[in-house]
PDB file of C-alpha atoms and ligand atoms in Angstrom:
ATOM      1  CA  PRO H1272       0.075   0.060  -0.036  1.00  0.00           C
ATOM      2  CA  SER H1273       2.308   2.828  -0.978  1.00  0.00           C
ATOM      3  CA  GLY H1274      -0.466   5.451  -0.593  1.00  0.00           C
ATOM      4  CA  ILE H1275      -0.249   4.706   3.043  1.00  0.00           C
ATOM      5  CA  ARG H1276       3.510   4.704   3.122  1.00  0.00           C
ATOM      6  CA  ASP H1277       3.778   8.113   1.265  1.00  0.00           C
ATOM      7  CA  LEU H1278       1.109   9.613   3.814  1.00  0.00           C
ATOM      8  CA  LEU H1279       2.868   7.868   7.236  1.00  0.00           C
ATOM      9  CA  ALA H1280       6.401   8.254   6.231  1.00  0.00           C
ATOM     10  CA  ASP H1281       9.270  10.320   4.301  1.00  0.00           C
ATOM     11  CA  VAL H1282      10.419   8.825   1.439  1.00  0.00           C
ATOM     12  CA  PRO H1283      13.739  10.693   1.349  1.00  0.00           C
ATOM     13  CA  LYS H1284      15.858  11.523  -1.855  1.00  0.00           C
ATOM     14  CA  VAL H1285      19.288  11.487  -0.594  1.00  0.00           C
ATOM     15  CA  GLU H1286      21.492   9.993  -3.214  1.00  0.00           C
ATOM     16  CA  TRP H1287      24.956   8.268  -1.854  1.00  0.00           C
ATOM     17  CA  ASP H1288      26.574  10.791  -4.308  1.00  0.00           C
ATOM     18  CA  ASP H1289      25.022  14.006  -2.189  1.00  0.00           C
ATOM     19  CA  ILE H1290      27.272  12.824   0.634  1.00  0.00           C
ATOM     20  CA  GLY H1291      30.989  13.688   0.085  1.00  0.00           C
ATOM     21  CA  GLY H1292      33.610  10.965   1.387  1.00  0.00           C
ATOM     22  CA  TYR H1293      32.537   8.061   3.569  1.00  0.00           C
ATOM     23  CA  GLU H1294      32.724   5.365   1.093  1.00  0.00           C
ATOM     24  CA  ASP H1295      33.678   2.805   3.371  1.00  0.00           C
ATOM     25  CA  ILE H1296      30.823   3.417   5.604  1.00  0.00           C
ATOM     26  CA  LYS H1297      28.426   3.517   2.906  1.00  0.00           C
ATOM     27  CA  GLN H1298      29.346   0.222   1.588  1.00  0.00           C
ATOM     28  CA  GLU H1299      29.280  -1.417   5.240  1.00  0.00           C
ATOM     29  CA  ILE H1300      25.848  -0.273   6.169  1.00  0.00           C
ATOM     30  CA  ARG H1301      24.611  -1.308   2.752  1.00  0.00           C
ATOM     31  CA  LYS H1302      25.940  -4.355   3.276  1.00  0.00           C
ATOM     32  CA  VAL H1303      24.105  -4.570   6.576  1.00  0.00           C
ATOM     33  CA  VAL H1304      20.733  -3.596   5.218  1.00  0.00           C
ATOM     34  CA  GLU H1305      20.486  -4.623   1.615  1.00  0.00           C
ATOM     35  CA  TRP H1306      21.602  -8.366   1.887  1.00  0.00           C
ATOM     36  CA  PRO H1307      18.719  -9.530   4.162  1.00  0.00           C
ATOM     37  CA  LEU H1308      16.340  -8.008   1.775  1.00  0.00           C
ATOM     38  CA  LYS H1309      17.845  -8.929  -1.326  1.00  0.00           C
ATOM     39  CA  TYR H1310      19.336 -12.561  -0.163  1.00  0.00           C
ATOM     40  CA  PRO H1311      16.583 -13.704   2.670  1.00  0.00           C
ATOM     41  CA  GLU H1312      17.055 -17.421   1.551  1.00  0.00           C
ATOM     42  CA  GLN H1313      20.964 -17.251   1.834  1.00  0.00           C
ATOM     43  CA  PHE H1314      20.354 -16.277   5.491  1.00  0.00           C
ATOM     44  CA  LYS H1315      18.051 -18.853   6.399  1.00  0.00           C
ATOM     45  CA  LYS H1316      20.239 -21.535   4.579  1.00  0.00           C
ATOM     46  CA  LEU H1317      23.165 -20.297   6.670  1.00  0.00           C
ATOM     47  CA  GLY H1318      21.476 -19.977   9.818  1.00  0.00           C
ATOM     48  CA  ILE H1319      22.418 -16.603  10.456  1.00  0.00           C
ATOM     49  CA  THR H1320      20.283 -13.626  11.289  1.00  0.00           C
ATOM     50  CA  PRO H1321      20.560 -10.092  10.102  1.00  0.00           C
ATOM     51  CA  SER H1322      21.173  -7.455  12.247  1.00  0.00           C
ATOM     52  CA  LYS H1323      18.145  -5.508  13.548  1.00  0.00           C
ATOM     53  CA  GLY H1324      19.810  -2.419  14.415  1.00  0.00           C
ATOM     54  CA  ILE H1325      22.799  -0.102  13.591  1.00  0.00           C
ATOM     55  CA  LEU H1326      24.040   2.562  15.865  1.00  0.00           C
ATOM     56  CA  LEU H1327      25.866   5.541  14.070  1.00  0.00           C
ATOM     57  CA  TYR H1328      27.995   7.218  16.478  1.00  0.00           C
ATOM     58  CA  GLY H1329      30.333  10.343  16.422  1.00  0.00           C
ATOM     59  CA  PRO H1330      30.719  13.982  16.629  1.00  0.00           C
ATOM     60  CA  PRO H1331      27.581  16.126  15.533  1.00  0.00           C
ATOM     61  CA  GLY H1332      27.199  17.431  11.709  1.00  0.00           C
ATOM     62  CA  CYS H1333      29.035  14.155  10.507  1.00  0.00           C
ATOM     63  CA  SER H1334      26.862  13.041   7.858  1.00  0.00           C
ATOM     64  CA  LYS H1335      24.514  10.135  10.298  1.00  0.00           C
ATOM     65  CA  THR H1336      21.151  11.509   9.451  1.00  0.00           C
ATOM     66  CA  LEU H1337      22.268  11.759   5.712  1.00  0.00           C
ATOM     67  CA  LEU H1338      23.832   8.175   5.499  1.00  0.00           C
ATOM     68  CA  ALA H1339      20.461   6.752   7.143  1.00  0.00           C
ATOM     69  CA  ARG H1340      18.368   8.636   4.327  1.00  0.00           C
ATOM     70  CA  ALA H1341      20.624   7.762   1.427  1.00  0.00           C
ATOM     71  CA  LEU H1342      20.260   4.145   2.515  1.00  0.00           C
ATOM     72  CA  CYS H1343      16.391   4.490   2.324  1.00  0.00           C
ATOM     73  CA  THR H1344      16.656   5.900  -1.395  1.00  0.00           C
ATOM     74  CA  GLN H1345      18.965   3.135  -2.452  1.00  0.00           C
ATOM     75  CA  CYS H1346      16.862   0.466  -0.804  1.00  0.00           C
ATOM     76  CA  ASN H1347      13.636   2.341  -1.538  1.00  0.00           C
ATOM     77  CA  LEU H1348      12.520   2.003   2.353  1.00  0.00           C
ATOM     78  CA  ALA H1349      10.025   4.536   3.871  1.00  0.00           C
ATOM     79  CA  PHE H1350      12.204   6.783   6.419  1.00  0.00           C
ATOM     80  CA  ILE H1351      10.450   7.586   9.740  1.00  0.00           C
ATOM     81  CA  ALA H1352      12.555   9.940  12.097  1.00  0.00           C
ATOM     82  CA  VAL H1353      12.247  10.260  15.381  1.00  0.00           C
ATOM     83  CA  LYS H1354      14.141  12.813  17.347  1.00  0.00           C
ATOM     84  CA  GLY H1355      15.127  11.744  20.958  1.00  0.00           C
ATOM     85  CA  PRO H1356      13.574  14.282  23.086  1.00  0.00           C
ATOM     86  CA  GLU H1357      10.197  14.702  21.164  1.00  0.00           C
ATOM     87  CA  ILE H1358       9.404  10.881  22.777  1.00  0.00           C
ATOM     88  CA  PHE H1359       8.954  12.529  26.282  1.00  0.00           C
ATOM     89  CA  SER H1360       5.385  14.465  26.780  1.00  0.00           C
ATOM     90  CA  LYS H1361       4.182  16.170  29.249  1.00  0.00           C
ATOM     91  CA  TYR H1362       1.609  13.455  30.050  1.00  0.00           C
ATOM     92  CA  VAL H1363       2.907  10.741  32.323  1.00  0.00           C
ATOM     93  CA  GLY H1364       2.257   7.177  30.309  1.00  0.00           C
ATOM     94  CA  ASP H1365       1.931   8.859  26.970  1.00  0.00           C
ATOM     95  CA  SER H1366       6.054   8.590  26.111  1.00  0.00           C
ATOM     96  CA  GLU H1367       5.748   4.917  26.439  1.00  0.00           C
ATOM     97  CA  LYS H1368       2.457   4.838  24.135  1.00  0.00           C
ATOM     98  CA  THR H1369       4.445   7.124  21.524  1.00  0.00           C
ATOM     99  CA  VAL H1370       7.460   4.333  21.688  1.00  0.00           C
ATOM    100  CA  ARG H1371       4.682   1.660  20.595  1.00  0.00           C
ATOM    101  CA  GLU H1372       2.915   3.941  17.929  1.00  0.00           C
ATOM    102  CA  ILE H1373       6.278   4.714  16.351  1.00  0.00           C
ATOM    103  CA  PHE H1374       6.809   1.047  15.943  1.00  0.00           C
ATOM    104  CA  LYS H1375       3.637   0.418  14.561  1.00  0.00           C
ATOM    105  CA  LYS H1376       3.847   3.066  12.086  1.00  0.00           C
ATOM    106  CA  ALA H1377       7.281   1.455  11.073  1.00  0.00           C
ATOM    107  CA  ARG H1378       5.633  -1.946  10.497  1.00  0.00           C
ATOM    108  CA  ILE H1379       2.836  -0.442   8.330  1.00  0.00           C
ATOM    109  CA  CYS H1380       5.294   1.226   6.084  1.00  0.00           C
ATOM    110  CA  ALA H1381       7.604  -1.703   5.829  1.00  0.00           C
ATOM    111  CA  PRO H1382      10.121  -1.890   4.176  1.00  0.00           C
ATOM    112  CA  SER H1383      11.253   0.798   6.793  1.00  0.00           C
ATOM    113  CA  VAL H1384      14.010   2.214   8.440  1.00  0.00           C
ATOM    114  CA  LEU H1385      13.332   3.654  11.935  1.00  0.00           C
ATOM    115  CA  PHE H1386      15.571   6.198  12.475  1.00  0.00           C
ATOM    116  CA  PHE H1387      16.245   7.591  16.049  1.00  0.00           C
ATOM    117  CA  ASP H1388      18.385  10.787  16.244  1.00  0.00           C
ATOM    118  CA  GLU H1389      19.820  11.481  19.739  1.00  0.00           C
ATOM    119  CA  ILE H1390      18.929   8.136  20.667  1.00  0.00           C
ATOM    120  CA  ASP H1391      21.357   9.091  24.017  1.00  0.00           C
ATOM    121  CA  ALA H1392      17.922  11.379  24.978  1.00  0.00           C
ATOM    122  CA  ILE H1393      15.849   8.551  24.879  1.00  0.00           C
ATOM    123  CA  ALA H1394      17.786   5.776  26.453  1.00  0.00           C
ATOM    124  CA  PRO H1395      20.166   7.141  28.802  1.00  0.00           C
ATOM    125  CA  GLN H1396      21.708   4.908  31.441  1.00  0.00           C
ATOM    126  CA  ARG H1397      18.901   3.506  33.630  1.00  0.00           C
ATOM    127  CA  GLN H1398      18.502   5.763  37.174  1.00  0.00           C
ATOM    128  CA  GLY H1399      15.895   4.173  39.260  1.00  0.00           C
ATOM    129  CA  SER H1400      12.639   2.057  38.279  1.00  0.00           C
ATOM    130  CA  THR H1401      10.158   5.067  38.602  1.00  0.00           C
ATOM    131  CA  ASP H1402      11.880   7.359  36.272  1.00  0.00           C
ATOM    132  CA  VAL H1403       9.951   7.926  32.992  1.00  0.00           C
ATOM    133  CA  SER H1404      12.887   7.776  30.678  1.00  0.00           C
ATOM    134  CA  ASP H1405      13.352   3.922  32.285  1.00  0.00           C
ATOM    135  CA  ARG H1406      10.017   3.227  31.221  1.00  0.00           C
ATOM    136  CA  VAL H1407      10.476   4.322  27.979  1.00  0.00           C
ATOM    137  CA  LEU H1408      13.767   2.473  27.621  1.00  0.00           C
ATOM    138  CA  ILE H1409      12.106  -0.786  28.692  1.00  0.00           C
ATOM    139  CA  GLN H1410       9.229  -0.123  26.271  1.00  0.00           C
ATOM    140  CA  LEU H1411      11.820   0.372  23.554  1.00  0.00           C
ATOM    141  CA  LEU H1412      13.736  -2.714  24.337  1.00  0.00           C
ATOM    142  CA  THR H1413      10.581  -4.705  24.328  1.00  0.00           C
ATOM    143  CA  GLU H1414       9.846  -3.345  20.978  1.00  0.00           C
ATOM    144  CA  ILE H1415      12.864  -4.190  19.396  1.00  0.00           C
ATOM    145  CA  ASP H1416      13.033  -7.731  21.191  1.00  0.00           C
ATOM    146  CA  GLY H1417       9.609  -8.458  20.046  1.00  0.00           C
ATOM    147  CA  PHE H1418       9.904  -8.155  16.189  1.00  0.00           C
ATOM    148  CA  GLU H1419      11.752 -10.776  13.913  1.00  0.00           C
ATOM    149  CA  SER H1420      14.680  -9.323  12.077  1.00  0.00           C
ATOM    150  CA  LEU H1421      13.317 -10.570   8.802  1.00  0.00           C
ATOM    151  CA  LYS H1422      10.128  -8.414   9.093  1.00  0.00           C
ATOM    152  CA  ASN H1423      11.882  -5.447   7.160  1.00  0.00           C
ATOM    153  CA  VAL H1424      11.849  -2.903   9.648  1.00  0.00           C
ATOM    154  CA  ILE H1425      15.573  -1.849  10.515  1.00  0.00           C
ATOM    155  CA  ILE H1426      16.179   0.399  13.356  1.00  0.00           C
ATOM    156  CA  ILE H1427      19.291   3.056  12.890  1.00  0.00           C
ATOM    157  CA  ALA H1428      20.090   5.332  15.792  1.00  0.00           C
ATOM    158  CA  ALA H1429      22.614   7.987  16.337  1.00  0.00           C
ATOM    159  CA  THR H1430      24.203   9.528  19.170  1.00  0.00           C
ATOM    160  CA  ASN H1431      27.077  12.048  19.851  1.00  0.00           C
ATOM    161  CA  ARG H1432      27.102  10.569  23.281  1.00  0.00           C
ATOM    162  CA  PRO H1433      27.713   6.821  22.857  1.00  0.00           C
ATOM    163  CA  ALA H1434      29.051   6.486  26.549  1.00  0.00           C
ATOM    164  CA  SER H1435      25.824   7.533  27.741  1.00  0.00           C
ATOM    165  CA  ILE H1436      23.121   5.291  26.429  1.00  0.00           C
ATOM    166  CA  ASP H1437      21.991   2.307  28.268  1.00  0.00           C
ATOM    167  CA  LYS H1438      24.143  -0.548  27.776  1.00  0.00           C
ATOM    168  CA  ALA H1439      21.226  -2.905  27.153  1.00  0.00           C
ATOM    169  CA  LEU H1440      20.685  -1.408  23.821  1.00  0.00           C
ATOM    170  CA  LEU H1441      24.076  -2.535  22.697  1.00  0.00           C
ATOM    171  CA  ARG H1442      23.334  -6.354  23.221  1.00  0.00           C
ATOM    172  CA  PRO H1443      23.500  -8.698  20.460  1.00  0.00           C
ATOM    173  CA  GLY H1444      19.981  -8.597  18.550  1.00  0.00           C
ATOM    174  CA  ARG H1445      19.591  -5.124  19.393  1.00  0.00           C
ATOM    175  CA  PHE H1446      22.002  -2.494  18.290  1.00  0.00           C
ATOM    176  CA  ASP H1447      24.526  -4.966  17.398  1.00  0.00           C
ATOM    177  CA  HIS H1448      26.048  -3.353  14.791  1.00  0.00           C
ATOM    178  CA  LEU H1449      28.429   0.084  15.716  1.00  0.00           C
ATOM    179  CA  VAL H1450      29.679   2.447  13.241  1.00  0.00           C
ATOM    180  CA  PHE H1451      31.856   5.389  13.918  1.00  0.00           C
ATOM    181  CA  VAL H1452      31.284   8.374  11.666  1.00  0.00           C
ATOM    182  CA  ASP H1453      34.335  10.493  12.693  1.00  0.00           C
ATOM    183  CA  VAL H1454      34.997  14.128  11.165  1.00  0.00           C
ATOM    184  CA  PRO H1455      36.195  13.659   7.495  1.00  0.00           C
ATOM    185  CA  ASP H1456      39.640  13.219   6.507  1.00  0.00           C
ATOM    186  CA  ARG H1457      41.441  15.127   3.840  1.00  0.00           C
ATOM    187  CA  GLU H1458      40.327  13.092   1.153  1.00  0.00           C
ATOM    188  CA  GLY H1459      36.670  13.212   2.677  1.00  0.00           C
ATOM    189  CA  ARG H1460      36.914  16.995   2.822  1.00  0.00           C
ATOM    190  CA  LYS H1461      38.031  17.287  -0.652  1.00  0.00           C
ATOM    191  CA  ALA H1462      34.638  15.277  -1.538  1.00  0.00           C
ATOM    192  CA  ILE H1463      32.461  17.033   0.506  1.00  0.00           C
ATOM    193  CA  PHE H1464      33.901  20.614  -1.197  1.00  0.00           C
ATOM    194  CA  GLU H1465      33.011  18.993  -4.467  1.00  0.00           C
ATOM    195  CA  VAL H1466      29.490  18.102  -3.715  1.00  0.00           C
ATOM    196  CA  ASN H1467      29.056  21.792  -2.771  1.00  0.00           C
ATOM    197  CA  LEU H1468      31.192  23.393  -5.644  1.00  0.00           C
ATOM    198  CA  LYS H1469      29.474  21.253  -8.353  1.00  0.00           C
ATOM    199  CA  LYS H1470      26.337  23.273  -7.437  1.00  0.00           C
ATOM    200  CA  MET H1471      27.854  26.457  -7.203  1.00  0.00           C
ATOM    201  CA  LYS H1472      29.202  28.769  -9.791  1.00  0.00           C
ATOM    202  CA  VAL H1473      32.961  29.410  -8.939  1.00  0.00           C
ATOM    203  CA  ASN H1474      35.838  31.402 -10.226  1.00  0.00           C
ATOM    204  CA  ASP H1475      38.615  28.996 -11.531  1.00  0.00           C
ATOM    205  CA  ASP H1476      40.896  30.347  -8.982  1.00  0.00           C
ATOM    206  CA  VAL H1477      38.570  28.209  -6.461  1.00  0.00           C
ATOM    207  CA  LYS H1478      40.010  24.964  -7.713  1.00  0.00           C
ATOM    208  CA  GLN H1479      43.334  26.139  -7.848  1.00  0.00           C
ATOM    209  CA  GLY H1480      42.812  27.061  -4.047  1.00  0.00           C
ATOM    210  CA  LEU H1481      41.191  24.182  -2.708  1.00  0.00           C
ATOM    211  CA  GLN H1482      44.423  22.368  -1.231  1.00  0.00           C
ATOM    212  CA  LEU H1483      44.453  25.352   0.623  1.00  0.00           C
ATOM    213  CA  LEU H1484      41.087  25.016   2.030  1.00  0.00           C
ATOM    214  CA  LEU H1485      41.613  21.494   2.475  1.00  0.00           C
ATOM    215  CA  ASP H1486      44.747  22.296   4.939  1.00  0.00           C
ATOM    216  CA  LYS H1487      42.631  24.800   6.743  1.00  0.00           C
ATOM    217  CA  THR H1488      39.689  22.814   7.482  1.00  0.00           C
ATOM    218  CA  MET H1489      41.184  19.857   9.378  1.00  0.00           C
ATOM    219  CA  GLY H1490      38.933  18.572  12.062  1.00  0.00           C
ATOM    220  CA  TYR H1491      35.982  20.302  10.541  1.00  0.00           C
ATOM    221  CA  THR H1492      32.845  18.458   9.984  1.00  0.00           C
ATOM    222  CA  GLY H1493      30.832  17.996   6.957  1.00  0.00           C
ATOM    223  CA  ALA H1494      28.099  20.462   8.454  1.00  0.00           C
ATOM    224  CA  GLU H1495      31.133  23.035   8.965  1.00  0.00           C
ATOM    225  CA  ILE H1496      32.154  22.512   5.404  1.00  0.00           C
ATOM    226  CA  CYS H1497      28.512  23.353   3.987  1.00  0.00           C
ATOM    227  CA  GLN H1498      28.568  26.140   6.104  1.00  0.00           C
ATOM    228  CA  ILE H1499      32.000  27.540   4.725  1.00  0.00           C
ATOM    229  CA  CYS H1500      30.435  27.159   1.149  1.00  0.00           C
ATOM    230  CA  ARG H1501      27.078  28.790   1.806  1.00  0.00           C
ATOM    231  CA  GLU H1502      28.962  31.616   3.802  1.00  0.00           C
ATOM    232  CA  ALA H1503      31.417  32.031   0.667  1.00  0.00           C
ATOM    233  CA  GLY H1504      28.556  32.514  -1.675  1.00  0.00           C
ATOM    234  CA  LEU H1505      26.953  35.321   0.425  1.00  0.00           C
ATOM    235  CA  ASN H1506      30.357  37.090   0.761  1.00  0.00           C
ATOM    236  CA  ALA H1507      30.518  37.117  -3.025  1.00  0.00           C
ATOM    237  CA  LEU H1508      26.883  39.043  -3.162  1.00  0.00           C
ATOM    238  CA  ASN H1509      27.965  41.121  -0.254  1.00  0.00           C
ATOM    239  CA  ARG H1510      30.960  41.989  -2.633  1.00  0.00           C
ATOM    240  CA  ASN H1511      28.710  42.976  -5.134  1.00  0.00           C
ATOM    241  CA  ILE H1512      24.911  41.670  -5.578  1.00  0.00           C
ATOM    242  CA  GLN H1513      25.479  41.321  -9.364  1.00  0.00           C
ATOM    243  CA  ASN H1514      28.312  38.857  -9.100  1.00  0.00           C
ATOM    244  CA  GLU H1515      28.127  36.186 -11.228  1.00  0.00           C
ATOM    245  CA  PHE H1516      31.053  34.112  -9.642  1.00  0.00           C
ATOM    246  CA  ILE H1517      32.048  33.291  -6.089  1.00  0.00           C
ATOM    247  CA  GLU H1518      36.024  33.766  -5.795  1.00  0.00           C
ATOM    248  CA  PHE H1519      38.605  32.207  -3.684  1.00  0.00           C
ATOM    249  CA  GLN H1520      38.784  35.335  -1.592  1.00  0.00           C
ATOM    250  CA  ASP H1521      35.124  34.744  -0.368  1.00  0.00           C
ATOM    251  CA  PHE H1522      35.830  31.348   0.684  1.00  0.00           C
ATOM    252  CA  GLU H1523      39.068  32.689   2.559  1.00  0.00           C
ATOM    253  CA  MET H1524      36.787  35.199   3.963  1.00  0.00           C
ATOM    254  CA  ALA H1525      34.475  32.216   4.801  1.00  0.00           C
ATOM    255  CA  LEU H1526      37.233  30.369   6.517  1.00  0.00           C
ATOM    256  CA  SER H1527      37.812  33.228   9.124  1.00  0.00           C
ATOM    257  CA  LYS H1528      34.283  33.334  10.392  1.00  0.00           C
ATOM    258  CA  VAL H1529      33.269  29.629  10.323  1.00  0.00           C
ATOM    259  CA  LYS H1530      35.399  28.114  13.048  1.00  0.00           C
ATOM    260  CA  SER H1531      35.179  24.227  13.946  1.00  0.00           C
ATOM    261  CA  ASN H1532      33.081  23.305  17.013  1.00  0.00           C
ATOM    262  CA  ILE H1533      34.565  20.052  17.265  1.00  0.00           C
ATOM    263  CA  THR H1534      37.403  20.061  19.942  1.00  0.00           C
ATOM    264  CA  HIS H1535      40.303  17.491  20.064  1.00  0.00           C
ATOM    265  CA  GLU H1536      38.637  16.810  23.270  1.00  0.00           C
ATOM    266  CA  ASP H1537      35.007  16.254  21.885  1.00  0.00           C
ATOM    267  CA  ARG H1538      36.843  13.564  19.571  1.00  0.00           C
ATOM    268  CA  MET H1539      38.619  11.963  21.911  1.00  0.00           C
ATOM    269  CA  GLN H1540      35.722  10.511  23.946  1.00  0.00           C
ATOM    270  CA  PHE H1541      34.917   8.170  21.235  1.00  0.00           C
TER     271      PHE H1541
HETATM  272  P1  LIG J 259      23.639  15.495  14.246  1.00  0.00           P
HETATM  273  O1  LIG J 259      24.460  14.467  14.932  1.00  0.00           O
HETATM  274  O2  LIG J 259      23.804  16.877  14.690  1.00  0.00           O
HETATM  275  O3  LIG J 259      22.335  15.133  14.035  1.00  0.00           O
HETATM  276  P2  LIG J 259      24.424  14.221  11.658  1.00  0.00           P
HETATM  277  O4  LIG J 259      25.898  13.688  11.779  1.00  0.00           O
HETATM  278  O5  LIG J 259      23.348  13.568  11.664  1.00  0.00           O
HETATM  279  O6  LIG J 259      24.409  15.522  12.914  1.00  0.00           O
HETATM  280  P3  LIG J 259      23.614  15.406   9.524  1.00  0.00           P
HETATM  281  O7  LIG J 259      22.419  15.895   9.596  1.00  0.00           O
HETATM  282  O8  LIG J 259      23.662  14.205   8.440  1.00  0.00           O
HETATM  283  O9  LIG J 259      24.659  15.133  10.556  1.00  0.00           O
HETATM  284  O10 LIG J 259      24.677  16.838   8.720  1.00  0.00           O
HETATM  285  C1  LIG J 259      24.142  17.840   8.820  1.00  0.00           C
HETATM  286  C2  LIG J 259      24.015  18.796   7.304  1.00  0.00           C
HETATM  287  O11 LIG J 259      25.396  18.802   7.005  1.00  0.00           O
HETATM  288  C3  LIG J 259      23.623  18.036   6.014  1.00  0.00           C
HETATM  289  O12 LIG J 259      22.225  18.224   6.193  1.00  0.00           O
HETATM  290  C4  LIG J 259      24.615  18.326   5.135  1.00  0.00           C
HETATM  291  O13 LIG J 259      24.165  19.536   4.477  1.00  0.00           O
HETATM  292  C5  LIG J 259      25.630  18.565   5.609  1.00  0.00           C
HETATM  293  N1  LIG J 259      26.774  17.587   5.579  1.00  0.00           N
HETATM  294  C6  LIG J 259      27.002  16.891   6.653  1.00  0.00           C
HETATM  295  N2  LIG J 259      27.929  15.667   6.009  1.00  0.00           N
HETATM  296  C7  LIG J 259      27.856  15.898   4.512  1.00  0.00           C
HETATM  297  C8  LIG J 259      28.510  15.151   3.775  1.00  0.00           C
HETATM  298  N3  LIG J 259      29.472  14.278   3.807  1.00  0.00           N
HETATM  299  N4  LIG J 259      28.548  15.718   2.381  1.00  0.00           N
HETATM  300  C9  LIG J 259      27.880  16.751   2.169  1.00  0.00           C
HETATM  301  N5  LIG J 259      27.167  17.460   2.977  1.00  0.00           N
HETATM  302  C10 LIG J 259      27.187  17.095   4.310  1.00  0.00           C
END
């Protein structure tokens, strides 16, 4: 019933090529999700259970959401996104109901990806049995344990704080596939700049100066590199509203404005 699917879920149009870099991770998550969908008989024959869940962890702005979306485009899966804090409503009891309903929706829309952004907000380390977040966590575990892996709902969760999620989530049969999505390396940054530059009208000196931009963006996230490109475009307009090309100087100026928010200490926690 594709009508229902369209109504309930978001069918994203992010292509793999819209994501600069992260080629290994793209391959890895494709395998985890595509193989069971394409070759379910092989899994049965060999007696192996596909992964139910993938946990993407790493600094903010490093393409986790984009990766989940591209996966859905590629495999034609409905995308149901839930932000951690959204689950907690003002009314006691409602949060657990929300969790149940989200899973129900995912089953109706199957094949689907149920994407929990900021899972650390939904499932922090347990505090004590009366806390509402403890009850939400238990509900979440019940839902995950309750369905069979082959029922075509894949759960993907993202977090910037992997150390603070409850360890019960990481047991086999739950989020048993962990993928670290770090800030991009030089090659990755180049690919992210290229994704952006492809859509922009830039002077030749920008291509010539690309190496310098790569030198100066060590430690920057994908989101921050996109921000630099946007800022460069605005700088060009600022110089002259009739400007037809964005120049290298616009990028240089953008660089001095957009600083990376990810510190060395932030990265060390992973
Ligand atoms: P958060 O943890 O804050 O939710 P995230 O890791 O999920 O962040 P995304 O939402 O995927 O990060 O990235 C934010 C935005 O940054 C994207 O919408 C996109 O515009 C840009 N971006 C991030 N990474 C890339 C990339 N590799 N290639 C192109 N654009 C990117």
